[in-house]
């Protein structure tokens, strides 16, 4: 809290440093285990829509538009 | 089972790991545990230690044993955090309103008070910090202790000395060859047995854990904050130096907005200008001294040069920076007594931006 009030530039420096370290760790994990990648927002939306389309709750009439 | 059933590893996990969110727990500092103590027992024994892996150890873990981190779901981590995306978004809207207000005052040629300039510098840094920390779980009070069997095996492996590692490797290789193990818990340390269990997953070519210190010193743990940054390696170190320059320059440059502003006396104006310059350039000077120190280390072995660099980088520049920052803050409050009427006028359109006031 004090750092934020008196020296926000120090907090900014620490934040970017930490983000870089987290990025390095994430990249390393995904390099060896690409299947662990968390889908982004757009891909998540696509998966959700595809899931809804194929679900039993949706009528066959609506599904046919996507299937064919 | 399909591979995709494993929980994903995202920025939340990475931030949580780097900030010291994952911790190991056990009595591995003591090589001779008593018979009644089980390594799988959840104990409150004061001899048991909680240790947080360093970044090099984390890299080793994500390369060889990622499941011990990803077994803890992202929802669990976010549930421990005290802030939500909504609170972050509200704060960003408020800070963005203030920044826009300052920009529109400049556009409409209304004077900016020194307090507004100082606040704008803080707001600007805060905005970038929030953006960078968007995925970071904030205000987590205690680390997550990994007590599962696999995590304890990895912890045992990381705590092994060179001799113990060789024994564990030998045991793992014999087990893999379906030979009856020559070392057992009765003859060897239980730590070695657990380490051998971990190494069995890495055969036939297991990689040794990093040789440098693998865990954070207990006194330096700053959960829920961040660890003190130690010296980096290669490109990381250069990036760190570059960031030091950029962050101080961003903060200092905003104060230049009041360079030609209405400051009560000419002495105060001069002091404001000098202080802004000192704050903006202190990161550059610090980086220069660090690089100079590294260069001198390679070329001159003189003690005087070393003392000069250390004194300047660790005492003179930080002291000058603190002094200049302190003056900027104090002066911005002092100037409030000398504001003219134009400082109280609001730019017309910012009232239409939703904000708290």
mmCIF file of C-alpha atoms in Angstrom:
data_model
loop_
_atom_site.group_PDB
_atom_site.id
_atom_site.type_symbol
_atom_site.label_atom_id
_atom_site.label_comp_id
_atom_site.label_asym_id
_atom_site.label_seq_id
_atom_site.Cartn_x
_atom_site.Cartn_y
_atom_site.Cartn_z
ATOM 1 C CA UNK A 1 0.000 0.000 0.000
ATOM 2 C CA UNK A 2 2.774 2.423 0.963
ATOM 3 C CA UNK A 3 4.667 1.572 -2.200
ATOM 4 C CA UNK A 4 1.595 2.465 -4.271
ATOM 5 C CA UNK A 5 1.260 5.834 -2.555
ATOM 6 C CA UNK A 6 4.886 6.893 -2.410
ATOM 7 C CA UNK A 7 6.579 5.104 -5.290
ATOM 8 C CA UNK A 8 4.172 3.772 -7.941
ATOM 9 C CA UNK A 9 7.080 3.444 -10.365
ATOM 10 C CA UNK A 10 8.642 0.808 -8.086
ATOM 11 C CA UNK A 11 5.381 -1.118 -8.036
ATOM 12 C CA UNK A 12 5.170 -0.834 -11.826
ATOM 13 C CA UNK A 13 8.722 -2.135 -12.137
ATOM 14 C CA UNK A 14 7.984 -5.082 -9.843
ATOM 15 C CA UNK A 15 4.701 -5.810 -11.644
ATOM 16 C CA UNK A 16 6.266 -5.943 -15.112
ATOM 17 C CA UNK A 17 9.148 -8.022 -13.774
ATOM 18 C CA UNK A 18 6.715 -10.486 -12.255
ATOM 19 C CA UNK A 19 4.666 -10.608 -15.462
ATOM 20 C CA UNK A 20 7.804 -11.455 -17.436
ATOM 21 C CA UNK A 21 8.695 -14.263 -15.014
ATOM 22 C CA UNK A 22 5.131 -15.617 -15.169
ATOM 23 C CA UNK A 23 5.285 -15.440 -18.977
ATOM 24 C CA UNK A 24 8.561 -17.363 -19.043
ATOM 25 C CA UNK A 25 7.066 -20.045 -16.800
ATOM 26 C CA UNK A 26 3.903 -20.266 -18.873
ATOM 27 C CA UNK A 27 5.833 -20.493 -22.149
ATOM 28 C CA UNK A 28 8.035 -23.240 -20.715
ATOM 29 C CA UNK A 29 5.005 -25.228 -19.558
ATOM 30 C CA UNK A 30 3.254 -24.908 -22.908
ATOM 31 C CA UNK A 31 6.429 -25.778 -24.820
ATOM 32 C CA UNK A 32 6.534 -29.218 -23.239
ATOM 33 C CA UNK A 33 2.791 -29.711 -22.712
ATOM 34 C CA UNK A 34 0.911 -27.794 -25.428
ATOM 35 C CA UNK A 35 -2.317 -29.570 -24.528
ATOM 36 C CA UNK A 36 -2.311 -27.650 -21.213
ATOM 37 C CA UNK A 37 -2.895 -24.362 -23.034
ATOM 38 C CA UNK A 38 -5.900 -22.516 -21.735
ATOM 39 C CA UNK A 39 -8.140 -21.467 -24.631
ATOM 40 C CA UNK A 40 -8.530 -17.734 -25.149
ATOM 41 C CA UNK A 41 -11.821 -15.878 -24.933
ATOM 42 C CA UNK A 42 -12.694 -16.247 -28.643
ATOM 43 C CA UNK A 43 -11.945 -19.989 -28.707
ATOM 44 C CA UNK A 44 -13.925 -20.466 -25.479
ATOM 45 C CA UNK A 45 -16.928 -18.745 -27.044
ATOM 46 C CA UNK A 46 -16.637 -20.952 -30.147
ATOM 47 C CA UNK A 47 -16.432 -24.085 -27.982
ATOM 48 C CA UNK A 48 -19.440 -22.964 -25.988
ATOM 49 C CA UNK A 49 -21.501 -22.286 -29.110
ATOM 50 C CA UNK A 50 -20.458 -25.621 -30.651
ATOM 51 C CA UNK A 51 -21.322 -27.377 -27.409
ATOM 52 C CA UNK A 52 -24.748 -25.760 -27.302
ATOM 53 C CA UNK A 53 -25.413 -26.668 -30.913
ATOM 54 C CA UNK A 54 -24.573 -30.312 -30.346
ATOM 55 C CA UNK A 55 -26.370 -30.567 -27.032
ATOM 56 C CA UNK A 56 -29.616 -32.499 -26.669
ATOM 57 C CA UNK A 57 -31.421 -29.322 -25.575
ATOM 58 C CA UNK A 58 -31.229 -27.892 -29.092
ATOM 59 C CA UNK A 59 -33.755 -29.043 -31.626
ATOM 60 C CA UNK A 60 -32.648 -31.062 -34.651
ATOM 61 C CA UNK A 61 -33.890 -28.243 -36.877
ATOM 62 C CA UNK A 62 -31.355 -25.830 -35.422
ATOM 63 C CA UNK A 63 -28.562 -28.411 -35.432
ATOM 64 C CA UNK A 64 -29.028 -29.121 -39.129
ATOM 65 C CA UNK A 65 -27.938 -25.595 -40.044
ATOM 66 C CA UNK A 66 -24.545 -26.220 -38.494
ATOM 67 C CA UNK A 67 -24.132 -29.878 -39.441
ATOM 68 C CA UNK A 68 -24.962 -29.452 -43.105
ATOM 69 C CA UNK B 1 -8.129 -41.146 -20.800
ATOM 70 C CA UNK B 2 -7.754 -38.211 -23.169
ATOM 71 C CA UNK B 3 -4.897 -35.829 -22.478
ATOM 72 C CA UNK B 4 -7.205 -32.819 -22.598
ATOM 73 C CA UNK B 5 -8.855 -33.928 -19.351
ATOM 74 C CA UNK B 6 -5.897 -32.399 -17.469
ATOM 75 C CA UNK B 7 -6.717 -28.893 -16.168
ATOM 76 C CA UNK B 8 -5.138 -26.103 -18.231
ATOM 77 C CA UNK B 9 -2.104 -24.088 -17.180
ATOM 78 C CA UNK B 10 -2.701 -20.395 -17.689
ATOM 79 C CA UNK B 11 -1.385 -17.049 -16.556
ATOM 80 C CA UNK B 12 -3.250 -17.349 -13.245
ATOM 81 C CA UNK B 13 -1.288 -20.500 -12.384
ATOM 82 C CA UNK B 14 1.967 -18.907 -13.570
ATOM 83 C CA UNK B 15 1.431 -15.726 -11.531
ATOM 84 C CA UNK B 16 0.424 -17.763 -8.506
ATOM 85 C CA UNK B 17 3.558 -19.883 -8.765
ATOM 86 C CA UNK B 18 5.879 -16.887 -9.211
ATOM 87 C CA UNK B 19 4.341 -14.973 -6.289
ATOM 88 C CA UNK B 20 4.975 -17.940 -3.991
ATOM 89 C CA UNK B 21 1.493 -19.426 -4.037
ATOM 90 C CA UNK B 22 2.613 -23.054 -4.238
ATOM 91 C CA UNK B 23 4.527 -24.340 -1.239
ATOM 92 C CA UNK B 24 5.939 -27.699 -0.200
ATOM 93 C CA UNK B 25 5.591 -29.001 3.322
ATOM 94 C CA UNK B 26 7.521 -31.653 5.176
ATOM 95 C CA UNK B 27 10.320 -32.592 7.526
ATOM 96 C CA UNK B 28 13.007 -33.027 4.876
ATOM 97 C CA UNK B 29 15.418 -30.725 6.667
ATOM 98 C CA UNK B 30 15.799 -33.508 9.205
ATOM 99 C CA UNK B 31 17.389 -36.588 7.685
ATOM 100 C CA UNK B 32 16.317 -38.962 10.421
ATOM 101 C CA UNK B 33 12.560 -38.777 10.912
ATOM 102 C CA UNK B 34 11.154 -40.684 13.829
ATOM 103 C CA UNK B 35 9.280 -43.905 13.175
ATOM 104 C CA UNK B 36 5.894 -42.513 14.114
ATOM 105 C CA UNK B 37 6.228 -39.671 11.638
ATOM 106 C CA UNK B 38 4.870 -40.439 8.228
ATOM 107 C CA UNK B 39 5.756 -38.306 5.270
ATOM 108 C CA UNK B 40 2.143 -38.482 4.177
ATOM 109 C CA UNK B 41 0.788 -37.322 7.476
ATOM 110 C CA UNK B 42 -0.609 -33.818 7.788
ATOM 111 C CA UNK B 43 1.281 -32.646 10.803
ATOM 112 C CA UNK B 44 1.716 -29.517 12.854
ATOM 113 C CA UNK B 45 5.138 -30.591 13.967
ATOM 114 C CA UNK B 46 7.337 -27.477 14.342
ATOM 115 C CA UNK B 47 10.197 -29.379 12.677
ATOM 116 C CA UNK B 48 8.182 -29.445 9.464
ATOM 117 C CA UNK B 49 8.972 -26.594 7.144
ATOM 118 C CA UNK B 50 6.979 -24.774 4.484
ATOM 119 C CA UNK B 51 9.181 -23.974 1.542
ATOM 120 C CA UNK B 52 8.405 -21.986 -1.580
ATOM 121 C CA UNK B 53 10.251 -22.941 -4.782
ATOM 122 C CA UNK B 54 12.299 -20.354 -6.647
ATOM 123 C CA UNK B 55 11.760 -19.535 -10.322
ATOM 124 C CA UNK B 56 14.493 -21.955 -11.503
ATOM 125 C CA UNK B 57 12.914 -24.744 -9.452
ATOM 126 C CA UNK B 58 9.476 -23.853 -10.805
ATOM 127 C CA UNK B 59 10.824 -24.099 -14.339
ATOM 128 C CA UNK B 60 12.140 -27.577 -13.509
ATOM 129 C CA UNK B 61 8.765 -28.560 -12.040
ATOM 130 C CA UNK B 62 6.699 -27.339 -15.012
ATOM 131 C CA UNK B 63 9.079 -29.135 -17.353
ATOM 132 C CA UNK B 64 8.962 -32.505 -15.580
ATOM 133 C CA UNK B 65 6.044 -32.578 -13.136
ATOM 134 C CA UNK B 66 3.461 -30.008 -14.320
ATOM 135 C CA UNK B 67 0.549 -31.997 -12.927
ATOM 136 C CA UNK B 68 1.433 -31.148 -9.315
ATOM 137 C CA UNK B 69 0.707 -27.489 -10.129
ATOM 138 C CA UNK B 70 -2.220 -28.000 -12.485
ATOM 139 C CA UNK B 71 -3.956 -30.408 -10.104
ATOM 140 C CA UNK B 72 -4.952 -27.281 -8.192
ATOM 141 C CA UNK B 73 -7.702 -25.793 -10.386
ATOM 142 C CA UNK B 74 -7.724 -22.164 -11.434
ATOM 143 C CA UNK B 75 -11.097 -21.656 -9.752
ATOM 144 C CA UNK B 76 -9.573 -22.599 -6.401
ATOM 145 C CA UNK B 77 -6.808 -20.015 -6.815
ATOM 146 C CA UNK B 78 -9.210 -17.275 -7.890
ATOM 147 C CA UNK B 79 -11.500 -18.138 -5.001
ATOM 148 C CA UNK B 80 -8.683 -17.280 -2.579
ATOM 149 C CA UNK B 81 -8.047 -13.914 -4.215
ATOM 150 C CA UNK B 82 -9.685 -10.903 -2.621
ATOM 151 C CA UNK B 83 -10.278 -8.930 -5.810
ATOM 152 C CA UNK B 84 -12.560 -9.669 -8.719
ATOM 153 C CA UNK B 85 -12.552 -8.532 -12.321
ATOM 154 C CA UNK B 86 -15.477 -6.213 -11.533
ATOM 155 C CA UNK B 87 -13.590 -4.321 -8.819
ATOM 156 C CA UNK B 88 -10.559 -4.043 -11.090
ATOM 157 C CA UNK B 89 -12.736 -2.770 -13.951
ATOM 158 C CA UNK B 90 -14.405 -0.171 -11.709
ATOM 159 C CA UNK B 91 -11.044 1.122 -10.536
ATOM 160 C CA UNK B 92 -9.764 1.307 -14.089
ATOM 161 C CA UNK B 93 -12.837 3.294 -15.193
ATOM 162 C CA UNK B 94 -12.301 5.732 -12.323
ATOM 163 C CA UNK B 95 -8.586 6.144 -13.019
ATOM 164 C CA UNK B 96 -9.251 6.472 -16.749
ATOM 165 C CA UNK B 97 -11.810 9.201 -15.996
ATOM 166 C CA UNK B 98 -9.176 11.126 -14.037
ATOM 167 C CA UNK B 99 -6.583 10.771 -16.804
ATOM 168 C CA UNK B 100 -9.130 11.912 -19.404
ATOM 169 C CA UNK B 101 -10.065 14.826 -17.173
ATOM 170 C CA UNK B 102 -6.417 15.943 -17.044
ATOM 171 C CA UNK B 103 -6.019 15.546 -20.807
ATOM 172 C CA UNK B 104 -9.171 17.565 -21.495
ATOM 173 C CA UNK B 105 -8.016 20.324 -19.113
ATOM 174 C CA UNK B 106 -4.805 20.594 -21.110
ATOM 175 C CA UNK B 107 -6.785 20.579 -24.385
ATOM 176 C CA UNK B 108 -9.106 23.357 -23.169
ATOM 177 C CA UNK B 109 -6.099 25.303 -21.810
ATOM 178 C CA UNK B 110 -7.293 25.122 -18.217
ATOM 179 C CA UNK B 111 -4.483 25.045 -15.632
ATOM 180 C CA UNK B 112 -3.476 21.763 -14.027
ATOM 181 C CA UNK B 113 -2.632 22.006 -10.341
ATOM 182 C CA UNK B 114 0.542 20.286 -9.152
ATOM 183 C CA UNK B 115 -1.592 17.884 -7.121
ATOM 184 C CA UNK B 116 -3.428 16.885 -10.318
ATOM 185 C CA UNK B 117 -0.104 16.370 -12.085
ATOM 186 C CA UNK B 118 1.242 14.193 -9.252
ATOM 187 C CA UNK B 119 -2.016 12.243 -9.093
ATOM 188 C CA UNK B 120 -1.956 11.793 -12.871
ATOM 189 C CA UNK B 121 1.543 10.313 -12.611
ATOM 190 C CA UNK B 122 0.318 7.905 -9.932
ATOM 191 C CA UNK B 123 -2.816 7.081 -11.944
ATOM 192 C CA UNK B 124 -0.822 6.446 -15.109
ATOM 193 C CA UNK B 125 1.516 4.008 -13.337
ATOM 194 C CA UNK B 126 -1.458 2.370 -11.595
ATOM 195 C CA UNK B 127 -3.274 1.861 -14.896
ATOM 196 C CA UNK B 128 -0.314 0.057 -16.431
ATOM 197 C CA UNK B 129 0.238 -1.956 -13.230
ATOM 198 C CA UNK B 130 -3.394 -3.071 -13.222
ATOM 199 C CA UNK B 131 -3.208 -4.067 -16.870
ATOM 200 C CA UNK B 132 -0.028 -6.093 -16.243
ATOM 201 C CA UNK B 133 -1.476 -7.700 -13.094
ATOM 202 C CA UNK B 134 -4.925 -8.427 -14.555
ATOM 203 C CA UNK B 135 -4.530 -12.205 -14.209
ATOM 204 C CA UNK B 136 -2.697 -12.076 -10.883
ATOM 205 C CA UNK B 137 -4.682 -13.324 -7.881
ATOM 206 C CA UNK B 138 -4.401 -10.352 -5.513
ATOM 207 C CA UNK B 139 -4.425 -10.366 -1.707
ATOM 208 C CA UNK B 140 -3.996 -14.107 -1.203
ATOM 209 C CA UNK B 141 -3.215 -14.472 2.474
ATOM 210 C CA UNK B 142 -1.473 -17.856 2.609
ATOM 211 C CA UNK B 143 0.190 -20.142 0.063
ATOM 212 C CA UNK B 144 -1.374 -23.412 -1.076
ATOM 213 C CA UNK B 145 0.440 -26.294 0.591
ATOM 214 C CA UNK B 146 0.957 -29.226 -1.780
ATOM 215 C CA UNK B 147 0.563 -32.326 0.370
ATOM 216 C CA UNK B 148 -0.355 -34.925 -2.256
ATOM 217 C CA UNK B 149 1.867 -37.964 -2.690
ATOM 218 C CA UNK B 150 3.321 -36.821 -6.006
ATOM 219 C CA UNK B 151 4.086 -33.351 -4.666
ATOM 220 C CA UNK B 152 5.896 -34.878 -1.701
ATOM 221 C CA UNK B 153 7.916 -37.074 -4.043
ATOM 222 C CA UNK B 154 8.989 -34.008 -6.011
ATOM 223 C CA UNK B 155 9.775 -32.154 -2.778
ATOM 224 C CA UNK B 156 11.957 -35.078 -1.639
ATOM 225 C CA UNK B 157 13.768 -35.032 -4.989
ATOM 226 C CA UNK B 158 14.400 -31.287 -4.707
ATOM 227 C CA UNK B 159 15.746 -31.651 -1.180
ATOM 228 C CA UNK B 160 18.201 -34.400 -2.126
ATOM 229 C CA UNK B 161 21.921 -33.775 -1.848
ATOM 230 C CA UNK B 162 24.189 -35.049 -4.635
ATOM 231 C CA UNK B 163 24.828 -38.356 -2.832
ATOM 232 C CA UNK B 164 21.146 -38.854 -2.107
ATOM 233 C CA UNK B 165 20.301 -38.089 -5.712
ATOM 234 C CA UNK B 166 22.713 -40.774 -6.929
ATOM 235 C CA UNK B 167 21.175 -43.295 -4.523
ATOM 236 C CA UNK B 168 17.658 -42.360 -5.599
ATOM 237 C CA UNK B 169 18.594 -42.621 -9.279
ATOM 238 C CA UNK B 170 20.160 -46.036 -8.724
ATOM 239 C CA UNK B 171 17.048 -47.194 -6.895
ATOM 240 C CA UNK B 172 14.755 -45.888 -9.625
ATOM 241 C CA UNK B 173 16.795 -47.585 -12.357
ATOM 242 C CA UNK B 174 16.758 -50.897 -10.498
ATOM 243 C CA UNK B 175 13.020 -50.678 -10.010
ATOM 244 C CA UNK B 176 12.562 -49.949 -13.701
ATOM 245 C CA UNK B 177 14.679 -52.992 -14.544
ATOM 246 C CA UNK B 178 12.328 -55.022 -12.334
ATOM 247 C CA UNK B 179 15.181 -55.947 -10.004
ATOM 248 C CA UNK B 180 14.338 -56.222 -6.325
ATOM 249 C CA UNK B 181 15.401 -52.894 -4.791
ATOM 250 C CA UNK B 182 18.569 -53.120 -2.778
ATOM 251 C CA UNK B 183 17.732 -49.976 -0.856
ATOM 252 C CA UNK B 184 14.628 -49.838 1.238
ATOM 253 C CA UNK B 185 13.224 -47.533 3.846
ATOM 254 C CA UNK B 186 14.855 -49.694 6.487
ATOM 255 C CA UNK B 187 18.320 -49.134 5.020
ATOM 256 C CA UNK B 188 18.045 -45.777 3.294
ATOM 257 C CA UNK B 189 16.419 -42.487 4.054
ATOM 258 C CA UNK B 190 12.707 -42.252 3.287
ATOM 259 C CA UNK B 191 13.558 -39.105 1.377
ATOM 260 C CA UNK B 192 15.618 -41.191 -1.061
ATOM 261 C CA UNK B 193 12.759 -43.627 -1.550
ATOM 262 C CA UNK B 194 10.339 -40.808 -2.347
ATOM 263 C CA UNK B 195 12.870 -39.182 -4.649
ATOM 264 C CA UNK B 196 13.290 -42.507 -6.446
ATOM 265 C CA UNK B 197 9.505 -42.649 -6.949
ATOM 266 C CA UNK B 198 9.666 -39.225 -8.565
ATOM 267 C CA UNK B 199 12.659 -40.138 -10.724
ATOM 268 C CA UNK B 200 10.919 -43.249 -12.014
ATOM 269 C CA UNK B 201 8.598 -41.015 -14.023
ATOM 270 C CA UNK B 202 11.600 -39.368 -15.724
ATOM 271 C CA UNK B 203 13.494 -42.505 -16.777
ATOM 272 C CA UNK B 204 15.438 -43.356 -18.905
ATOM 273 C CA UNK B 205 17.091 -39.909 -19.007
ATOM 274 C CA UNK B 206 16.167 -38.027 -15.862
ATOM 275 C CA UNK B 207 17.354 -34.462 -15.525
ATOM 276 C CA UNK B 208 18.949 -33.407 -12.276
ATOM 277 C CA UNK B 209 17.171 -30.574 -10.397
ATOM 278 C CA UNK B 210 18.890 -27.153 -10.563
ATOM 279 C CA UNK B 211 22.069 -26.935 -8.499
ATOM 280 C CA UNK B 212 21.613 -23.382 -7.196
ATOM 281 C CA UNK B 213 19.438 -22.766 -4.155
ATOM 282 C CA UNK B 214 16.024 -24.217 -4.895
ATOM 283 C CA UNK B 215 13.803 -22.541 -2.314
ATOM 284 C CA UNK B 216 13.174 -19.017 -1.123
ATOM 285 C CA UNK B 217 14.689 -18.008 2.152
ATOM 286 C CA UNK B 218 11.839 -17.967 4.701
ATOM 287 C CA UNK B 219 12.620 -14.394 5.751
ATOM 288 C CA UNK B 220 12.198 -13.123 2.229
ATOM 289 C CA UNK B 221 8.754 -14.537 1.581
ATOM 290 C CA UNK B 222 6.314 -11.728 0.943
ATOM 291 C CA UNK B 223 3.114 -13.677 0.269
ATOM 292 C CA UNK B 224 0.617 -12.253 -0.638
ATOM 293 C CA UNK B 225 2.904 -9.781 -2.351
ATOM 294 C CA UNK B 226 5.926 -10.557 -4.385
ATOM 295 C CA UNK B 227 9.429 -11.770 -3.813
ATOM 296 C CA UNK B 228 12.318 -9.399 -3.793
ATOM 297 C CA UNK B 229 13.854 -9.616 -7.224
ATOM 298 C CA UNK B 230 17.291 -11.102 -7.244
ATOM 299 C CA UNK B 231 19.816 -10.802 -10.036
ATOM 300 C CA UNK B 232 18.471 -12.309 -13.229
ATOM 301 C CA UNK B 233 20.228 -14.297 -15.903
ATOM 302 C CA UNK B 234 21.288 -13.048 -19.314
ATOM 303 C CA UNK B 235 18.356 -11.609 -21.215
ATOM 304 C CA UNK B 236 16.209 -11.457 -18.078
ATOM 305 C CA UNK B 237 18.805 -9.249 -16.390
ATOM 306 C CA UNK B 238 18.934 -6.923 -19.386
ATOM 307 C CA UNK B 239 15.137 -6.758 -19.474
ATOM 308 C CA UNK B 240 15.117 -5.955 -15.790
ATOM 309 C CA UNK B 241 17.535 -3.073 -16.301
ATOM 310 C CA UNK B 242 15.455 -1.817 -19.240
ATOM 311 C CA UNK B 243 12.298 -1.941 -17.144
ATOM 312 C CA UNK B 244 13.974 0.066 -14.402
ATOM 313 C CA UNK B 245 14.683 2.823 -16.917
ATOM 314 C CA UNK B 246 11.191 2.757 -18.446
ATOM 315 C CA UNK B 247 9.219 2.693 -15.178
ATOM 316 C CA UNK B 248 11.040 5.629 -13.575
ATOM 317 C CA UNK B 249 10.949 7.572 -16.831
ATOM 318 C CA UNK B 250 7.190 7.069 -17.248
ATOM 319 C CA UNK B 251 6.565 8.317 -13.725
ATOM 320 C CA UNK B 252 8.967 11.242 -14.022
ATOM 321 C CA UNK B 253 7.878 12.403 -17.467
ATOM 322 C CA UNK B 254 4.284 13.037 -16.356
ATOM 323 C CA UNK B 255 5.631 15.622 -13.872
ATOM 324 C CA UNK B 256 7.007 17.548 -16.835
ATOM 325 C CA UNK B 257 3.398 18.634 -17.520
ATOM 326 C CA UNK B 258 3.883 21.281 -14.824
ATOM 327 C CA UNK B 259 7.221 22.443 -16.276
ATOM 328 C CA UNK B 260 5.837 25.823 -17.318
ATOM 329 C CA UNK B 261 2.868 25.816 -14.916
ATOM 330 C CA UNK B 262 1.905 28.337 -12.269
ATOM 331 C CA UNK B 263 4.284 27.520 -9.420
ATOM 332 C CA UNK B 264 4.340 30.101 -6.565
ATOM 333 C CA UNK B 265 8.039 31.102 -6.556
ATOM 334 C CA UNK B 266 10.868 30.789 -9.041
ATOM 335 C CA UNK B 267 12.913 28.738 -6.563
ATOM 336 C CA UNK B 268 10.102 26.231 -6.208
ATOM 337 C CA UNK B 269 9.748 26.096 -9.989
ATOM 338 C CA UNK B 270 13.465 25.338 -10.309
ATOM 339 C CA UNK B 271 13.257 22.685 -7.597
ATOM 340 C CA UNK B 272 10.209 21.119 -9.293
ATOM 341 C CA UNK B 273 12.039 20.983 -12.618
ATOM 342 C CA UNK B 274 15.182 19.501 -11.070
ATOM 343 C CA UNK B 275 13.158 16.967 -9.060
ATOM 344 C CA UNK B 276 11.221 15.883 -12.170
ATOM 345 C CA UNK B 277 14.497 15.411 -14.005
ATOM 346 C CA UNK B 278 16.040 13.443 -11.131
ATOM 347 C CA UNK B 279 13.013 11.136 -10.866
ATOM 348 C CA UNK B 280 12.865 10.591 -14.635
ATOM 349 C CA UNK B 281 16.580 9.907 -15.005
ATOM 350 C CA UNK B 282 17.309 7.990 -11.794
ATOM 351 C CA UNK B 283 16.497 4.652 -13.438
ATOM 352 C CA UNK B 284 18.807 5.514 -16.322
ATOM 353 C CA UNK B 285 21.592 6.479 -13.909
ATOM 354 C CA UNK B 286 21.059 3.302 -11.862
ATOM 355 C CA UNK B 287 21.190 1.153 -15.013
ATOM 356 C CA UNK B 288 24.343 2.974 -16.123
ATOM 357 C CA UNK B 289 26.013 2.290 -12.762
ATOM 358 C CA UNK B 290 24.997 -1.390 -12.895
ATOM 359 C CA UNK B 291 26.473 -1.761 -16.372
ATOM 360 C CA UNK B 292 29.559 0.226 -15.368
ATOM 361 C CA UNK B 293 29.985 -2.048 -12.352
ATOM 362 C CA UNK B 294 29.737 -5.147 -14.553
ATOM 363 C CA UNK B 295 32.271 -3.678 -17.014
ATOM 364 C CA UNK B 296 34.705 -2.675 -14.278
ATOM 365 C CA UNK B 297 34.404 -6.097 -12.713
ATOM 366 C CA UNK B 298 35.766 -7.580 -15.929
ATOM 367 C CA UNK B 299 38.509 -5.003 -16.523
ATOM 368 C CA UNK B 300 39.650 -3.354 -13.278
ATOM 369 C CA UNK B 301 39.942 -5.207 -10.004
ATOM 370 C CA UNK B 302 40.445 -2.048 -7.956
ATOM 371 C CA UNK B 303 38.545 -1.800 -4.695
ATOM 372 C CA UNK B 304 37.986 1.959 -5.124
ATOM 373 C CA UNK B 305 36.026 1.507 -8.326
ATOM 374 C CA UNK B 306 33.901 -1.193 -6.716
ATOM 375 C CA UNK B 307 33.164 0.972 -3.660
ATOM 376 C CA UNK B 308 32.327 3.953 -5.899
ATOM 377 C CA UNK B 309 29.847 1.939 -7.961
ATOM 378 C CA UNK B 310 28.197 0.316 -4.940
ATOM 379 C CA UNK B 311 27.961 3.618 -3.063
ATOM 380 C CA UNK B 312 26.464 5.430 -6.044
ATOM 381 C CA UNK B 313 24.046 2.668 -7.081
ATOM 382 C CA UNK B 314 22.890 1.636 -3.617
ATOM 383 C CA UNK B 315 23.001 4.928 -1.684
ATOM 384 C CA UNK B 316 23.356 8.134 -3.730
ATOM 385 C CA UNK B 317 20.869 7.459 -6.565
ATOM 386 C CA UNK B 318 18.095 5.903 -4.398
ATOM 387 C CA UNK B 319 18.503 8.711 -1.845
ATOM 388 C CA UNK B 320 18.290 11.388 -4.556
ATOM 389 C CA UNK B 321 15.240 9.652 -6.035
ATOM 390 C CA UNK B 322 13.433 9.476 -2.676
ATOM 391 C CA UNK B 323 14.289 13.100 -1.921
ATOM 392 C CA UNK B 324 13.044 14.302 -5.319
ATOM 393 C CA UNK B 325 9.852 12.202 -5.121
ATOM 394 C CA UNK B 326 9.186 13.509 -1.625
ATOM 395 C CA UNK B 327 9.599 17.099 -2.770
ATOM 396 C CA UNK B 328 7.192 16.570 -5.696
ATOM 397 C CA UNK B 329 4.506 15.231 -3.357
ATOM 398 C CA UNK B 330 4.973 17.893 -0.653
ATOM 399 C CA UNK B 331 5.100 20.726 -3.182
ATOM 400 C CA UNK B 332 1.943 19.505 -4.903
ATOM 401 C CA UNK B 333 0.057 19.903 -1.598
ATOM 402 C CA UNK B 334 1.719 23.220 -0.756
ATOM 403 C CA UNK B 335 0.668 24.737 -4.066
ATOM 404 C CA UNK B 336 -3.015 24.223 -3.171
ATOM 405 C CA UNK B 337 -2.881 27.444 -1.113
ATOM 406 C CA UNK B 338 -1.927 29.459 -4.194
ATOM 407 C CA UNK B 339 -4.454 28.175 -6.744
ATOM 408 C CA UNK B 340 -6.188 30.708 -8.994
ATOM 409 C CA UNK B 341 -9.871 30.578 -9.915
ATOM 410 C CA UNK B 342 -9.286 28.839 -13.271
ATOM 411 C CA UNK B 343 -8.054 25.738 -11.430
ATOM 412 C CA UNK B 344 -11.591 25.204 -10.102
ATOM 413 C CA UNK B 345 -13.229 25.158 -13.539
ATOM 414 C CA UNK B 346 -14.194 21.747 -14.846
ATOM 415 C CA UNK B 347 -13.885 20.726 -18.480
ATOM 416 C CA UNK B 348 -17.423 20.448 -19.761
ATOM 417 C CA UNK B 349 -17.692 16.963 -21.230
ATOM 418 C CA UNK B 350 -16.034 14.831 -18.483
ATOM 419 C CA UNK B 351 -19.225 15.106 -16.413
ATOM 420 C CA UNK B 352 -20.829 12.751 -18.921
ATOM 421 C CA UNK B 353 -18.311 10.001 -18.158
ATOM 422 C CA UNK B 354 -19.737 7.760 -15.402
ATOM 423 C CA UNK B 355 -17.512 8.046 -12.312
ATOM 424 C CA UNK B 356 -17.531 8.424 -8.518
ATOM 425 C CA UNK B 357 -17.011 11.944 -7.177
#
